[in-house]
PDB file of C-alpha atoms in Angstrom:
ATOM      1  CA  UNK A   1      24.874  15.018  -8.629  1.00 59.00           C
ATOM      2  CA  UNK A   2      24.185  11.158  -9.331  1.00 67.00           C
ATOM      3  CA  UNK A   3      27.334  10.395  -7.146  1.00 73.00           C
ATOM      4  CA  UNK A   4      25.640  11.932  -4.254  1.00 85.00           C
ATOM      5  CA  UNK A   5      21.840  11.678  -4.985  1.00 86.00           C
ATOM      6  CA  UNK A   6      22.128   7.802  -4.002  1.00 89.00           C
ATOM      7  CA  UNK A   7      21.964   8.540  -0.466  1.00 92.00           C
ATOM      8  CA  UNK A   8      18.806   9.689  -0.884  1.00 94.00           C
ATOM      9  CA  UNK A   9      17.804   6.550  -1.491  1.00 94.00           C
ATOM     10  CA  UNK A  10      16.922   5.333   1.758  1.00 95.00           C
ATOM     11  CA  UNK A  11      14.651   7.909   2.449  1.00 96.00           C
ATOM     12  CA  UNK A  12      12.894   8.447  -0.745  1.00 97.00           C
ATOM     13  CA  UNK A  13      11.942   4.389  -0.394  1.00 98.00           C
ATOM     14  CA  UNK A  14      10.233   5.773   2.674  1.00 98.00           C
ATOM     15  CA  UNK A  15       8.727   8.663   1.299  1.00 98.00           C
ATOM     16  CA  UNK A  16       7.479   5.938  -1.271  1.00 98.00           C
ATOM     17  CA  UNK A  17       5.719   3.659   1.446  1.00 98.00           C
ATOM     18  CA  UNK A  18       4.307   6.547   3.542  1.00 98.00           C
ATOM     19  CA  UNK A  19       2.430   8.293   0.871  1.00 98.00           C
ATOM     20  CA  UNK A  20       1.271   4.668  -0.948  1.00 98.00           C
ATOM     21  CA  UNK A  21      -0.038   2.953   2.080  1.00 98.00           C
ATOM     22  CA  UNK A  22      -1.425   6.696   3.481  1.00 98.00           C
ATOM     23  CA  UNK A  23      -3.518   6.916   0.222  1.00 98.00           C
ATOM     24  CA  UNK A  24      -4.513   3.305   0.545  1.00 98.00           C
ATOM     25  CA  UNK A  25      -5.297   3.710   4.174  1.00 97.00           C
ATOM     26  CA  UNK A  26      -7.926   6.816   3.264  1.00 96.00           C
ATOM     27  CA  UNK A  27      -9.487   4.124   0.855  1.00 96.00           C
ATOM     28  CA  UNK A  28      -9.826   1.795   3.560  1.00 96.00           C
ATOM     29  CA  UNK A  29     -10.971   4.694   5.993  1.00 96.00           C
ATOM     30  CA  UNK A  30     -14.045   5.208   3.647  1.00 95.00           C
ATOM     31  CA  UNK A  31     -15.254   1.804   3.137  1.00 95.00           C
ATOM     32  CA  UNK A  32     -15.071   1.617   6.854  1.00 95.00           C
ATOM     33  CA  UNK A  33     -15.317   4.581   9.228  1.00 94.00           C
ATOM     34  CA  UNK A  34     -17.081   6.591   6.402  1.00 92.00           C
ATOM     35  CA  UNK A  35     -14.340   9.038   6.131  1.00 92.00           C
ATOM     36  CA  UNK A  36     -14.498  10.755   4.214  1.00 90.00           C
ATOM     37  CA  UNK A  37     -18.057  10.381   3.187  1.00 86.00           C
ATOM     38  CA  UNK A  38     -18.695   8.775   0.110  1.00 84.00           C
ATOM     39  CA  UNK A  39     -21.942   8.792  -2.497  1.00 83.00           C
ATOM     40  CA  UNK A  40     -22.177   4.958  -1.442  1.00 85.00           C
ATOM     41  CA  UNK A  41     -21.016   2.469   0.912  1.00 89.00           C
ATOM     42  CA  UNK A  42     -20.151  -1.147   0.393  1.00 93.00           C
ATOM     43  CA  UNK A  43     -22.592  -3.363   2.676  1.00 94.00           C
ATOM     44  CA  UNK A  44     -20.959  -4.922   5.625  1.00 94.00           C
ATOM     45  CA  UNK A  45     -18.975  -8.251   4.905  1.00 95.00           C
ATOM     46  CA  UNK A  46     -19.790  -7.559   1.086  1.00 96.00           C
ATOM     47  CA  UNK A  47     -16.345  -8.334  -1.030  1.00 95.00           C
ATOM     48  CA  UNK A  48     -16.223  -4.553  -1.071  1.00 94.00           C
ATOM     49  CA  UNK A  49     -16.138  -4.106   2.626  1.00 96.00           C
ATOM     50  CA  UNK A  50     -13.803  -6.991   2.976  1.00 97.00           C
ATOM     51  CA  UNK A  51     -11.585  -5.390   1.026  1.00 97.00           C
ATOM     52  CA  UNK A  52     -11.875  -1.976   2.922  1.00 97.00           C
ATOM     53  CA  UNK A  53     -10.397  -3.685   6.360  1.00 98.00           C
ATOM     54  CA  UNK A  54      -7.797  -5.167   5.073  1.00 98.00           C
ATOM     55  CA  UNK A  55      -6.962  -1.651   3.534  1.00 98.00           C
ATOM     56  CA  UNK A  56      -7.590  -0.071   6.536  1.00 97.00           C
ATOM     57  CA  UNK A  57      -5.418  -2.625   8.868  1.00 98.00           C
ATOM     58  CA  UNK A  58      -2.629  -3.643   6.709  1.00 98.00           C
ATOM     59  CA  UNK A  59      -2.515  -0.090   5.228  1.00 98.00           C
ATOM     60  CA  UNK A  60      -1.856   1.342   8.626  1.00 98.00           C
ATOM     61  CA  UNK A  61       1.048  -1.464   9.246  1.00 98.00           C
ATOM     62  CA  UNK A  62       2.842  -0.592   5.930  1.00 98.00           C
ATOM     63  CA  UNK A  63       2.018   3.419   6.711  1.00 98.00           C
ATOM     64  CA  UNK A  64       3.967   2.871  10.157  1.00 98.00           C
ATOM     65  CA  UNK A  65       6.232   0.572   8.302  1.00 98.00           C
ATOM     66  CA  UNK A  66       5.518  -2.661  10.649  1.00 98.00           C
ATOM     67  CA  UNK A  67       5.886  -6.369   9.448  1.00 98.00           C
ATOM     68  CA  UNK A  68       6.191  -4.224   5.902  1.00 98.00           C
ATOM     69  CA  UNK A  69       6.900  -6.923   4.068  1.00 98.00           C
ATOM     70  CA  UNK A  70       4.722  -9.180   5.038  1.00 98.00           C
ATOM     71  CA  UNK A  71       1.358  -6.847   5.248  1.00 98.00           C
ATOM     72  CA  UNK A  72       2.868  -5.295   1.420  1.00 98.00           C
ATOM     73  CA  UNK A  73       2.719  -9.150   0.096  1.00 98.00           C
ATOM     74  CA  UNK A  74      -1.055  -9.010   1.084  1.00 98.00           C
ATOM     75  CA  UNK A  75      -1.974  -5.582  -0.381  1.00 98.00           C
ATOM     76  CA  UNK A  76      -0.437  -6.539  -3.440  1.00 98.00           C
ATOM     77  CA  UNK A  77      -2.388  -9.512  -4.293  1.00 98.00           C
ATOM     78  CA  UNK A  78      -5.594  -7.568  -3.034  1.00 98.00           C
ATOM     79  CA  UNK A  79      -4.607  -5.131  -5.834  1.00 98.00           C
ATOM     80  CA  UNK A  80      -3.996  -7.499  -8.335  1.00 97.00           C
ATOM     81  CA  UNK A  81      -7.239  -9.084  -7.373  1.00 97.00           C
ATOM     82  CA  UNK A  82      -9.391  -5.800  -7.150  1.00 96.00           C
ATOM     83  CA  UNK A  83      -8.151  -5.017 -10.811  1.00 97.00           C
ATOM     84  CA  UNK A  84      -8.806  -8.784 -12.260  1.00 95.00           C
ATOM     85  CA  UNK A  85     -11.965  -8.620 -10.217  1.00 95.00           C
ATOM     86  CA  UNK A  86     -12.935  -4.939 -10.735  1.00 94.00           C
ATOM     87  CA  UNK A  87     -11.777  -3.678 -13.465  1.00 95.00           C
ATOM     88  CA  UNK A  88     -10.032  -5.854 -16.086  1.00 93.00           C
ATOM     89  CA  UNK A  89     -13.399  -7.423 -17.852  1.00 94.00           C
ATOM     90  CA  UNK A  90     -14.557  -3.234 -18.371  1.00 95.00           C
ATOM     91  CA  UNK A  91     -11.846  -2.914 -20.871  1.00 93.00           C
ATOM     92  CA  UNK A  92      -7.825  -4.437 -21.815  1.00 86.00           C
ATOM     93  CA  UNK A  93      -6.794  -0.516 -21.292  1.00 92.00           C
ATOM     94  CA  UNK A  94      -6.151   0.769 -17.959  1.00 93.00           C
ATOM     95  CA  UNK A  95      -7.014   4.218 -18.361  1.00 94.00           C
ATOM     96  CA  UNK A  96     -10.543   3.024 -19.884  1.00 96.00           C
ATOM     97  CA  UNK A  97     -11.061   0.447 -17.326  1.00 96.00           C
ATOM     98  CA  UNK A  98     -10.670   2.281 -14.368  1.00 95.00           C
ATOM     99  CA  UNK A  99      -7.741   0.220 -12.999  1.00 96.00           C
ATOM    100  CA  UNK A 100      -4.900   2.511 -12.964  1.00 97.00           C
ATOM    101  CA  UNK A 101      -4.580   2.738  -9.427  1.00 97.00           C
ATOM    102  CA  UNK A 102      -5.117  -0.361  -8.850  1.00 97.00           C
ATOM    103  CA  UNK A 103      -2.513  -1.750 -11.253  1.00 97.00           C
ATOM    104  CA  UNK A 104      -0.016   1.047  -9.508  1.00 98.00           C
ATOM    105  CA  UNK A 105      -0.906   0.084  -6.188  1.00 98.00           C
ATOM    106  CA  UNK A 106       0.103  -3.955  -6.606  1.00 98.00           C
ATOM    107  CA  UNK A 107       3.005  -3.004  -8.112  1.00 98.00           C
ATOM    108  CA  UNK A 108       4.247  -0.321  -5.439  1.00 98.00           C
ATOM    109  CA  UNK A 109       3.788  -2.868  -2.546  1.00 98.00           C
ATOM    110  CA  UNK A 110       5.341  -5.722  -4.596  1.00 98.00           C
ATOM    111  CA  UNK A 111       8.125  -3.902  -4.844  1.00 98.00           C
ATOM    112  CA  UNK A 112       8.047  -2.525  -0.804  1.00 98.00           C
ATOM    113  CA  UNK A 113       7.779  -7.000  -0.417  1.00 98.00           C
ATOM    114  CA  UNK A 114      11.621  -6.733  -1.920  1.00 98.00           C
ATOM    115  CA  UNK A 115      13.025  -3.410  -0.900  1.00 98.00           C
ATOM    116  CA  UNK A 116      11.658  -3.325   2.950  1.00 97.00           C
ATOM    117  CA  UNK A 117       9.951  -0.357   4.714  1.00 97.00           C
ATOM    118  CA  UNK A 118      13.344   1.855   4.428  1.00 97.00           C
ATOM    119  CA  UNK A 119      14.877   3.562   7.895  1.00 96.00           C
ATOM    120  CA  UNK A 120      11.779   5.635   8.674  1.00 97.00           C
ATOM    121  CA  UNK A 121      10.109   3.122  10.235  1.00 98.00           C
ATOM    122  CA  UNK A 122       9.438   0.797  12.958  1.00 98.00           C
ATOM    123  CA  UNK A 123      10.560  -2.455  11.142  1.00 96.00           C
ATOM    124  CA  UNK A 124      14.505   0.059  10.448  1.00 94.00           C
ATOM    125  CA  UNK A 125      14.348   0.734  14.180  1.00 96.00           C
ATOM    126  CA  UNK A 126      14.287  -2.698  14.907  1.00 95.00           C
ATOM    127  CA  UNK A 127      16.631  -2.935  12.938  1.00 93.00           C
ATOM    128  CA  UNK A 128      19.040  -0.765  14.007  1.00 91.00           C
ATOM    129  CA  UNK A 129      18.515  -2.165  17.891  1.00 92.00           C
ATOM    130  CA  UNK A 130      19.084  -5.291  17.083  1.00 92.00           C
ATOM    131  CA  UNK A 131      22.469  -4.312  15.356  1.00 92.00           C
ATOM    132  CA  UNK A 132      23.449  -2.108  18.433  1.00 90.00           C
ATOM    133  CA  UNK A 133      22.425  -4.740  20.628  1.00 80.00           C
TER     134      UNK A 133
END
């Protein structure tokens, strides 16, 4: 089994991006489109809201894996921001903070910065075109 489970690899770092920037995205979707509703919204061009949009954009480029790297630099230091900002003066622990997603969420798209979007996406198609080409 660990001889062969390597080739999984690949796809698994994809599976890894897709569901990450998809959960991100739906945080982004909220703050912005209201969807799903929420108990509050942040007020437009509040910190909050800022936030939301570049959750909502860059979220969608990493979901679709586009200029992955790039867009997963970004989210990363929003994360490590939004905990810093958000949640680290609440409390040193994560779990009694708040910041667990947060903290799981910069480190998910730092790594994506050094590992790429994987071959299900449109930055591996590109990929693969220029090599054929």
């Amino acid at each position: 089994m660990p001889s062969s489970i390597h080739l999984l690899q690949p796809h698994l770092l994809s599976l890894l991006r897709i569901i990450s920037s998809l959960v991100l995205f739906s945080y982004g979707t909220q703050k912005i489109l209201h969807f799903p509703a929420a108990a509050s919204m942040p007020p437009m061009g509040s910190l909050s809201w800022i936030a939301g949009l570049i959750e909502l954009t860059l979220g969608f480029l990493v979901l679709i894996g586009f200029q992955t790297r790039i867009a997963a630099f970004v989210l990363s230091g929003l994360m490590a921001f939004a905990y810093f900002i958000g949640h680290a003066g609440k409390s040193f622990y994560p779990a009694q903070n708040g910041g667990v997603a947060a903290i799981l969420f910069c480190f998910v798209f730092l790594y994506l910065v050094a590992a790429g979007a994987g071959p299900l996406s449109i930055d591996g198609l590109m990929k693969r075109n220029r090599a054929a080409a």
